[in-house]
mmCIF file of N, CA and C in Angstrom:
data_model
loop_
_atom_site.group_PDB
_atom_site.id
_atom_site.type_symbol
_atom_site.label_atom_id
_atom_site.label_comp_id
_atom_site.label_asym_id
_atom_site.label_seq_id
_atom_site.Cartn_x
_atom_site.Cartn_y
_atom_site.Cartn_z
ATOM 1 N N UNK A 2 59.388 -26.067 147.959
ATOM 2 C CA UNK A 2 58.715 -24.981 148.604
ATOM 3 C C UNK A 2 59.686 -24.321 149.559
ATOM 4 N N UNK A 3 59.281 -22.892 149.651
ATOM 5 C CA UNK A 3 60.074 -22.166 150.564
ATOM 6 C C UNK A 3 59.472 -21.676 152.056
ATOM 7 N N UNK A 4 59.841 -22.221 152.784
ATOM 8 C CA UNK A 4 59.374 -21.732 154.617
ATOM 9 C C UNK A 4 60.194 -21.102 155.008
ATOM 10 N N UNK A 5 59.700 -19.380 155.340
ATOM 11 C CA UNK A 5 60.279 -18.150 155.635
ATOM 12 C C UNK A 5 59.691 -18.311 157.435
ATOM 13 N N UNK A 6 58.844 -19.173 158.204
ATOM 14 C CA UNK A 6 58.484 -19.181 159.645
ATOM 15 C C UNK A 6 57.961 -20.071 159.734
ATOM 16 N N UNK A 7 58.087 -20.754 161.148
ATOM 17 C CA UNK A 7 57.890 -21.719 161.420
ATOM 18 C C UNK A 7 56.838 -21.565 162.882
ATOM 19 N N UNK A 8 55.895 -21.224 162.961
ATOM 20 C CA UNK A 8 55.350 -20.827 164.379
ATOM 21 C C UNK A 8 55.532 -21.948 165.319
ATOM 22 N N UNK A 9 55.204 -23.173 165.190
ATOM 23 C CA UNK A 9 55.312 -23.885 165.903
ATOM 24 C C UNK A 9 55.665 -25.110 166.006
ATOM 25 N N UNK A 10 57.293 -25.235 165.769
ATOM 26 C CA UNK A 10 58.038 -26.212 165.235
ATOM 27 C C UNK A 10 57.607 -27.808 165.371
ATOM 28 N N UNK A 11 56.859 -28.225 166.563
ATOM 29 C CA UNK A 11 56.418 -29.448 167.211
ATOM 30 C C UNK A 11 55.007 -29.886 166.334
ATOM 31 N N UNK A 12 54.005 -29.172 165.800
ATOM 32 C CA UNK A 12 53.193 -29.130 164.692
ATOM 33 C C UNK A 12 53.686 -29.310 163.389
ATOM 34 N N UNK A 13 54.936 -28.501 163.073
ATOM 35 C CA UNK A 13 55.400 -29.087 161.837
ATOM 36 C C UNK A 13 55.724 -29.765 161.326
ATOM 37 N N UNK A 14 56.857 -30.587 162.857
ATOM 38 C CA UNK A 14 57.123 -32.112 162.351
ATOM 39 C C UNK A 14 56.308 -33.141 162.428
ATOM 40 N N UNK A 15 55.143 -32.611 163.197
ATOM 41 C CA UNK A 15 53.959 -33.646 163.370
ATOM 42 C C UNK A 15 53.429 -33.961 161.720
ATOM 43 N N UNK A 16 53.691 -33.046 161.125
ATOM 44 C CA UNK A 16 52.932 -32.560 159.819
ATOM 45 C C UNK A 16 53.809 -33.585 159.036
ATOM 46 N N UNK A 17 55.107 -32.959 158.897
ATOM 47 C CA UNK A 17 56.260 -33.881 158.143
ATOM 48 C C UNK A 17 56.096 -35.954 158.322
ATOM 49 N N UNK A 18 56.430 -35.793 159.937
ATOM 50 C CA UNK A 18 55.456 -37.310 159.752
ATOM 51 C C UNK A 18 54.866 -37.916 159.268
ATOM 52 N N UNK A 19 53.465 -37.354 158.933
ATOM 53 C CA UNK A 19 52.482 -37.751 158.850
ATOM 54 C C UNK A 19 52.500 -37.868 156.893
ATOM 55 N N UNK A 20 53.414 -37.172 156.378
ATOM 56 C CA UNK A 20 53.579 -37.519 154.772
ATOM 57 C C UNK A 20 53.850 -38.726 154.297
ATOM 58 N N UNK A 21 52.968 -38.704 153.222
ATOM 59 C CA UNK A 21 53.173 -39.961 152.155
ATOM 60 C C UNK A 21 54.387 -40.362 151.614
ATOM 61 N N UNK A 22 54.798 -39.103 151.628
ATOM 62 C CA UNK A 22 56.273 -39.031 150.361
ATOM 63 C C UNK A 22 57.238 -38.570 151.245
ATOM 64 N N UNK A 23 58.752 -39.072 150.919
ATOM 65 C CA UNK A 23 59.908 -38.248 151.353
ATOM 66 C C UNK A 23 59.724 -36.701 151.393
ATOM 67 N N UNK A 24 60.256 -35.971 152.584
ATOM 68 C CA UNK A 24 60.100 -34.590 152.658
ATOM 69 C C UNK A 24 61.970 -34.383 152.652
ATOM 70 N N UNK A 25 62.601 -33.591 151.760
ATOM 71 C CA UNK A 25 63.781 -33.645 151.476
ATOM 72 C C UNK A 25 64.023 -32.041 151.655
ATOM 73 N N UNK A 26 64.796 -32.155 152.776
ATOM 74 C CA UNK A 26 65.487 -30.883 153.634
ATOM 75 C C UNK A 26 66.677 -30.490 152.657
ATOM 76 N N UNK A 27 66.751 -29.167 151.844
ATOM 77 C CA UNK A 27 67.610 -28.666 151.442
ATOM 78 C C UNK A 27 68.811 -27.724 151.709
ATOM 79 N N UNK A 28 70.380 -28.219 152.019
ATOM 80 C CA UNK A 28 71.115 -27.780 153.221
ATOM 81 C C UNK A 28 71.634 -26.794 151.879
ATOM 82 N N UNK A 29 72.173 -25.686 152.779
ATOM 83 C CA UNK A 29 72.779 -24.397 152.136
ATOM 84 C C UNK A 29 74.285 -25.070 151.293
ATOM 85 N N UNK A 30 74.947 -26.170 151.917
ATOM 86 C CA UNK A 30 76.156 -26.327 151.226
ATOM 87 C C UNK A 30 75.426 -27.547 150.018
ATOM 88 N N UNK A 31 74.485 -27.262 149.597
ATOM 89 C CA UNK A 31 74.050 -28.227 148.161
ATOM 90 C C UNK A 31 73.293 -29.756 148.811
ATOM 91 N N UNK A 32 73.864 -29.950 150.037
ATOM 92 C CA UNK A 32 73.485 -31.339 150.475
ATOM 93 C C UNK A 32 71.829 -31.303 150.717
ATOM 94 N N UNK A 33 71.277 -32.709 150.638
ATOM 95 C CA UNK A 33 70.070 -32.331 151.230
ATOM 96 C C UNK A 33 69.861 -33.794 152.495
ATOM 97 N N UNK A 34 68.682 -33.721 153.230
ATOM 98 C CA UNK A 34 68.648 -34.935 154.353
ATOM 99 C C UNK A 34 66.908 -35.117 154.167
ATOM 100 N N UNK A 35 66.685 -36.521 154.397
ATOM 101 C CA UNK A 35 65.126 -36.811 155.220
ATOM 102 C C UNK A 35 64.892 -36.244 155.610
ATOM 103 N N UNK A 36 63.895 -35.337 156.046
ATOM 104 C CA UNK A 36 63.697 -34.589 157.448
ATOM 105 C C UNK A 36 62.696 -35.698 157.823
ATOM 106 N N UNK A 37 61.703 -36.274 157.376
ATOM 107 C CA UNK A 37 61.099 -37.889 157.978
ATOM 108 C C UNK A 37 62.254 -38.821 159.142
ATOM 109 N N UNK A 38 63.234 -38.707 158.272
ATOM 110 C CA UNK A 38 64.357 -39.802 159.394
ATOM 111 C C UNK A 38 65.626 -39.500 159.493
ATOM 112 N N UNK A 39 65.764 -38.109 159.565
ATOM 113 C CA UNK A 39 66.852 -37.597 160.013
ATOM 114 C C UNK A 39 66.550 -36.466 161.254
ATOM 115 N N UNK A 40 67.070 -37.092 162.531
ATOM 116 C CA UNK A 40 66.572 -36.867 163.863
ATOM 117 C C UNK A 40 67.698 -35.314 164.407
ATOM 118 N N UNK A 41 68.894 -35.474 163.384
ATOM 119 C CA UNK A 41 69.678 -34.602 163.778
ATOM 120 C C UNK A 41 68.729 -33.273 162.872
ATOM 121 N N UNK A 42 68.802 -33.511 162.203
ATOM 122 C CA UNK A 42 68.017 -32.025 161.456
ATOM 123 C C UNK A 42 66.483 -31.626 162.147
ATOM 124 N N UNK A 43 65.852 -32.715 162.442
ATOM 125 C CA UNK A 43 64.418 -32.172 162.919
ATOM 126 C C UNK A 43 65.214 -31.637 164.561
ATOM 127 N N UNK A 44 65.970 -32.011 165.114
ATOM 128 C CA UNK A 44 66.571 -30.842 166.340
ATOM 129 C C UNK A 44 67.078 -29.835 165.937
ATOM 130 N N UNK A 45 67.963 -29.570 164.734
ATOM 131 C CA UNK A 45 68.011 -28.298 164.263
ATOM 132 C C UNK A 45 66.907 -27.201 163.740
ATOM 133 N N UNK A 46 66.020 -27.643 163.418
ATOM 134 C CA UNK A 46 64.630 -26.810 163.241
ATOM 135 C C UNK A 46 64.236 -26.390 164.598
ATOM 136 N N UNK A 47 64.246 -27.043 165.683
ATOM 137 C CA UNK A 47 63.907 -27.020 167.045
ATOM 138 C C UNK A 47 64.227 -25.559 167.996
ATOM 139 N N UNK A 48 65.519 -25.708 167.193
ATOM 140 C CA UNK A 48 66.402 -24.318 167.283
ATOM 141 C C UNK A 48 66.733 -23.178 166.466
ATOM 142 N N UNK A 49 66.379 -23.338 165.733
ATOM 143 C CA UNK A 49 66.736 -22.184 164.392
ATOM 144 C C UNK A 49 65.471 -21.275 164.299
ATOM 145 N N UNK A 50 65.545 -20.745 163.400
ATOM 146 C CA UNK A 50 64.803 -19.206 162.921
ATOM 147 C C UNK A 50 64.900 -19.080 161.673
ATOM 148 N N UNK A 51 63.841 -19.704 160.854
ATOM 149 C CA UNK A 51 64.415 -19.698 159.678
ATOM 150 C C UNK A 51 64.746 -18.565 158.564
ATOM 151 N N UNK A 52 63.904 -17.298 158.898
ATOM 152 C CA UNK A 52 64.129 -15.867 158.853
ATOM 153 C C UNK A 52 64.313 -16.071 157.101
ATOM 154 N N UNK A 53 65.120 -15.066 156.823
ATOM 155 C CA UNK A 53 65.505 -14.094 155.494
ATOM 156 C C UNK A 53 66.501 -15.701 154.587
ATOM 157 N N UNK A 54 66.904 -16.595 154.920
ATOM 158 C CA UNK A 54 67.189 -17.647 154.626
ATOM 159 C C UNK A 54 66.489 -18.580 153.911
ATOM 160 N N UNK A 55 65.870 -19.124 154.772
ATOM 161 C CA UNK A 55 64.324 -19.798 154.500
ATOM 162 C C UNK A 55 64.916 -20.807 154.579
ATOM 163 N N UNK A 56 63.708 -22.056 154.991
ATOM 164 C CA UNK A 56 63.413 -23.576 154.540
ATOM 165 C C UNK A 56 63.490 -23.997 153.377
ATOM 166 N N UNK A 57 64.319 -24.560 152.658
ATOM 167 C CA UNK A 57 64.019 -25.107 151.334
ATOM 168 C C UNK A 57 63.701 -26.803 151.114
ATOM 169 N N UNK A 58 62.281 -26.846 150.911
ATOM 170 C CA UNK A 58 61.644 -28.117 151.103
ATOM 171 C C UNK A 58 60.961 -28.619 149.839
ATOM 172 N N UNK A 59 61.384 -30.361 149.516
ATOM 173 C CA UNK A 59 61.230 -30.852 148.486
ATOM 174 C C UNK A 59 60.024 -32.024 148.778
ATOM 175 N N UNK A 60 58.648 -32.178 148.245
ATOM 176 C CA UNK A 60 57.917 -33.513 148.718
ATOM 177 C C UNK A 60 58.173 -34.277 147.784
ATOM 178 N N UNK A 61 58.136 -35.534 147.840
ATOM 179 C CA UNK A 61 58.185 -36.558 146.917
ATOM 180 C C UNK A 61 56.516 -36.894 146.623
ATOM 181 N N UNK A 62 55.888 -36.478 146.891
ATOM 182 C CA UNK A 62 54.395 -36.857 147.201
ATOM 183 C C UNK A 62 54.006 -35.789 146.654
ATOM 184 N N UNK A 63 53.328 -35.168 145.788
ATOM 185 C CA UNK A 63 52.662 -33.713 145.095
ATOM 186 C C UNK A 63 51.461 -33.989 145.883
ATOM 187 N N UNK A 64 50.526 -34.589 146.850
ATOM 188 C CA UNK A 64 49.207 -34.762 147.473
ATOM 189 C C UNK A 64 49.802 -34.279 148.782
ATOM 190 N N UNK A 65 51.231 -34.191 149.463
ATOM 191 C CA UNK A 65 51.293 -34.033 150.602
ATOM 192 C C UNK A 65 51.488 -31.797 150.216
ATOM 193 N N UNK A 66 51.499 -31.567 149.512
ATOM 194 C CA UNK A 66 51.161 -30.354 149.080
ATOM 195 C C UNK A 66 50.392 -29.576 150.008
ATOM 196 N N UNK A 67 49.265 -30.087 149.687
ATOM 197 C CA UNK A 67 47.879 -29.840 150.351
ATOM 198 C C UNK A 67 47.629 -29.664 151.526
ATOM 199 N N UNK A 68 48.588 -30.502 152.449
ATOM 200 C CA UNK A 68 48.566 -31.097 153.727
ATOM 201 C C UNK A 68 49.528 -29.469 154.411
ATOM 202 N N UNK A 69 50.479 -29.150 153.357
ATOM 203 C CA UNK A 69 51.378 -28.056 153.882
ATOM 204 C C UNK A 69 50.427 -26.822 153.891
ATOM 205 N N UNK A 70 50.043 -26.585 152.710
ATOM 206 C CA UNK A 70 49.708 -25.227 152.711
ATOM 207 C C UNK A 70 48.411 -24.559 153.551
ATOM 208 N N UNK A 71 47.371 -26.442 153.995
ATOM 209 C CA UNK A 71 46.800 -26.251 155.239
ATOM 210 C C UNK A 71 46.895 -25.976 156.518
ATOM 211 N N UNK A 72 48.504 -26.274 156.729
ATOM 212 C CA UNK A 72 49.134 -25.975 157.791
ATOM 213 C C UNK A 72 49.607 -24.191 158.033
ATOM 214 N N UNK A 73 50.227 -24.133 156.793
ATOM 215 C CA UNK A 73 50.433 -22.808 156.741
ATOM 216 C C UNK A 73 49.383 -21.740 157.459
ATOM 217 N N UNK A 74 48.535 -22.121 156.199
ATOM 218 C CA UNK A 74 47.326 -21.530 156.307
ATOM 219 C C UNK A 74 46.442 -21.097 157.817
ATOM 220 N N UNK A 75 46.322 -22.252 158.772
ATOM 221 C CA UNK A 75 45.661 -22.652 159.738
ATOM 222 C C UNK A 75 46.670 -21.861 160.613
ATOM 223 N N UNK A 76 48.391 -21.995 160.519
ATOM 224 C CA UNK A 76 49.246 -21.235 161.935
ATOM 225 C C UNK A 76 49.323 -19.959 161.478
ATOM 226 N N UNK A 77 48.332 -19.369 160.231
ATOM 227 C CA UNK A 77 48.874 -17.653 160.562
ATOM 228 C C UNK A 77 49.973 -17.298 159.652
ATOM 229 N N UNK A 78 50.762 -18.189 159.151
ATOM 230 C CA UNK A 78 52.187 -18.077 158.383
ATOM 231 C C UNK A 78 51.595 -17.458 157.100
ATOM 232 N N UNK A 79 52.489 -16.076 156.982
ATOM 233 C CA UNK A 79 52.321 -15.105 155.540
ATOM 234 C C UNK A 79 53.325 -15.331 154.982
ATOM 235 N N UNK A 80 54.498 -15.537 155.067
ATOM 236 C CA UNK A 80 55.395 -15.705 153.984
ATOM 237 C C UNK A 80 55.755 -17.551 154.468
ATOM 238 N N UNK A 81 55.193 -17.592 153.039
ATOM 239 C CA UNK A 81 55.420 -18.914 152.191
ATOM 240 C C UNK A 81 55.102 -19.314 151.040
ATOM 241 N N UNK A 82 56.395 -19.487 150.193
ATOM 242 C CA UNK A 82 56.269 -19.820 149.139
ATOM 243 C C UNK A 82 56.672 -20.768 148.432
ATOM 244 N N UNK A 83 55.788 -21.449 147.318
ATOM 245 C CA UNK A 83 55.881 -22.974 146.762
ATOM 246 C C UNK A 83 56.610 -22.382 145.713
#
């Protein structure tokens, strides 16, 4: 899935937490990280903007799906796409 905004970064990782499945952060140079247990990247979200770039996010869990697009849904966020 693709996250073009993030309204309120401290909700999101609450969100990410709370998944069943690995949530797998996709880095621009091909690499990807946990965002579950990688503490350096959830501070980089902290700070960033994810803008015209975007989030590129992988669940290992197809049920934690659900859990996102409620989130979306609930902060107002219009651009996002699975």
């Amino acid at each position: 899935m693709k996250i073009f905004s993030i309204p309120d970064v401290g909700s999101f990782l609450g969100l990410v937490r709370k998944c069943r499945g690995d949530v797998m952060l996709h880095l621009p140079d091909g690499s990807q990280v946990e965002l579950k247990r990688d503490h350096t990247a959830q501070q980089l979200l902290q700070i960033m903007y994810p803008g015209q770039s975007c989030l590129d996010i992988r669940l290992s869990n197809s049920s934690d799906i659900l859990d996102f697009i409620q989130y979306m849904r609930e902060s107002g966020v219009s651009q996002f796409v699975r």
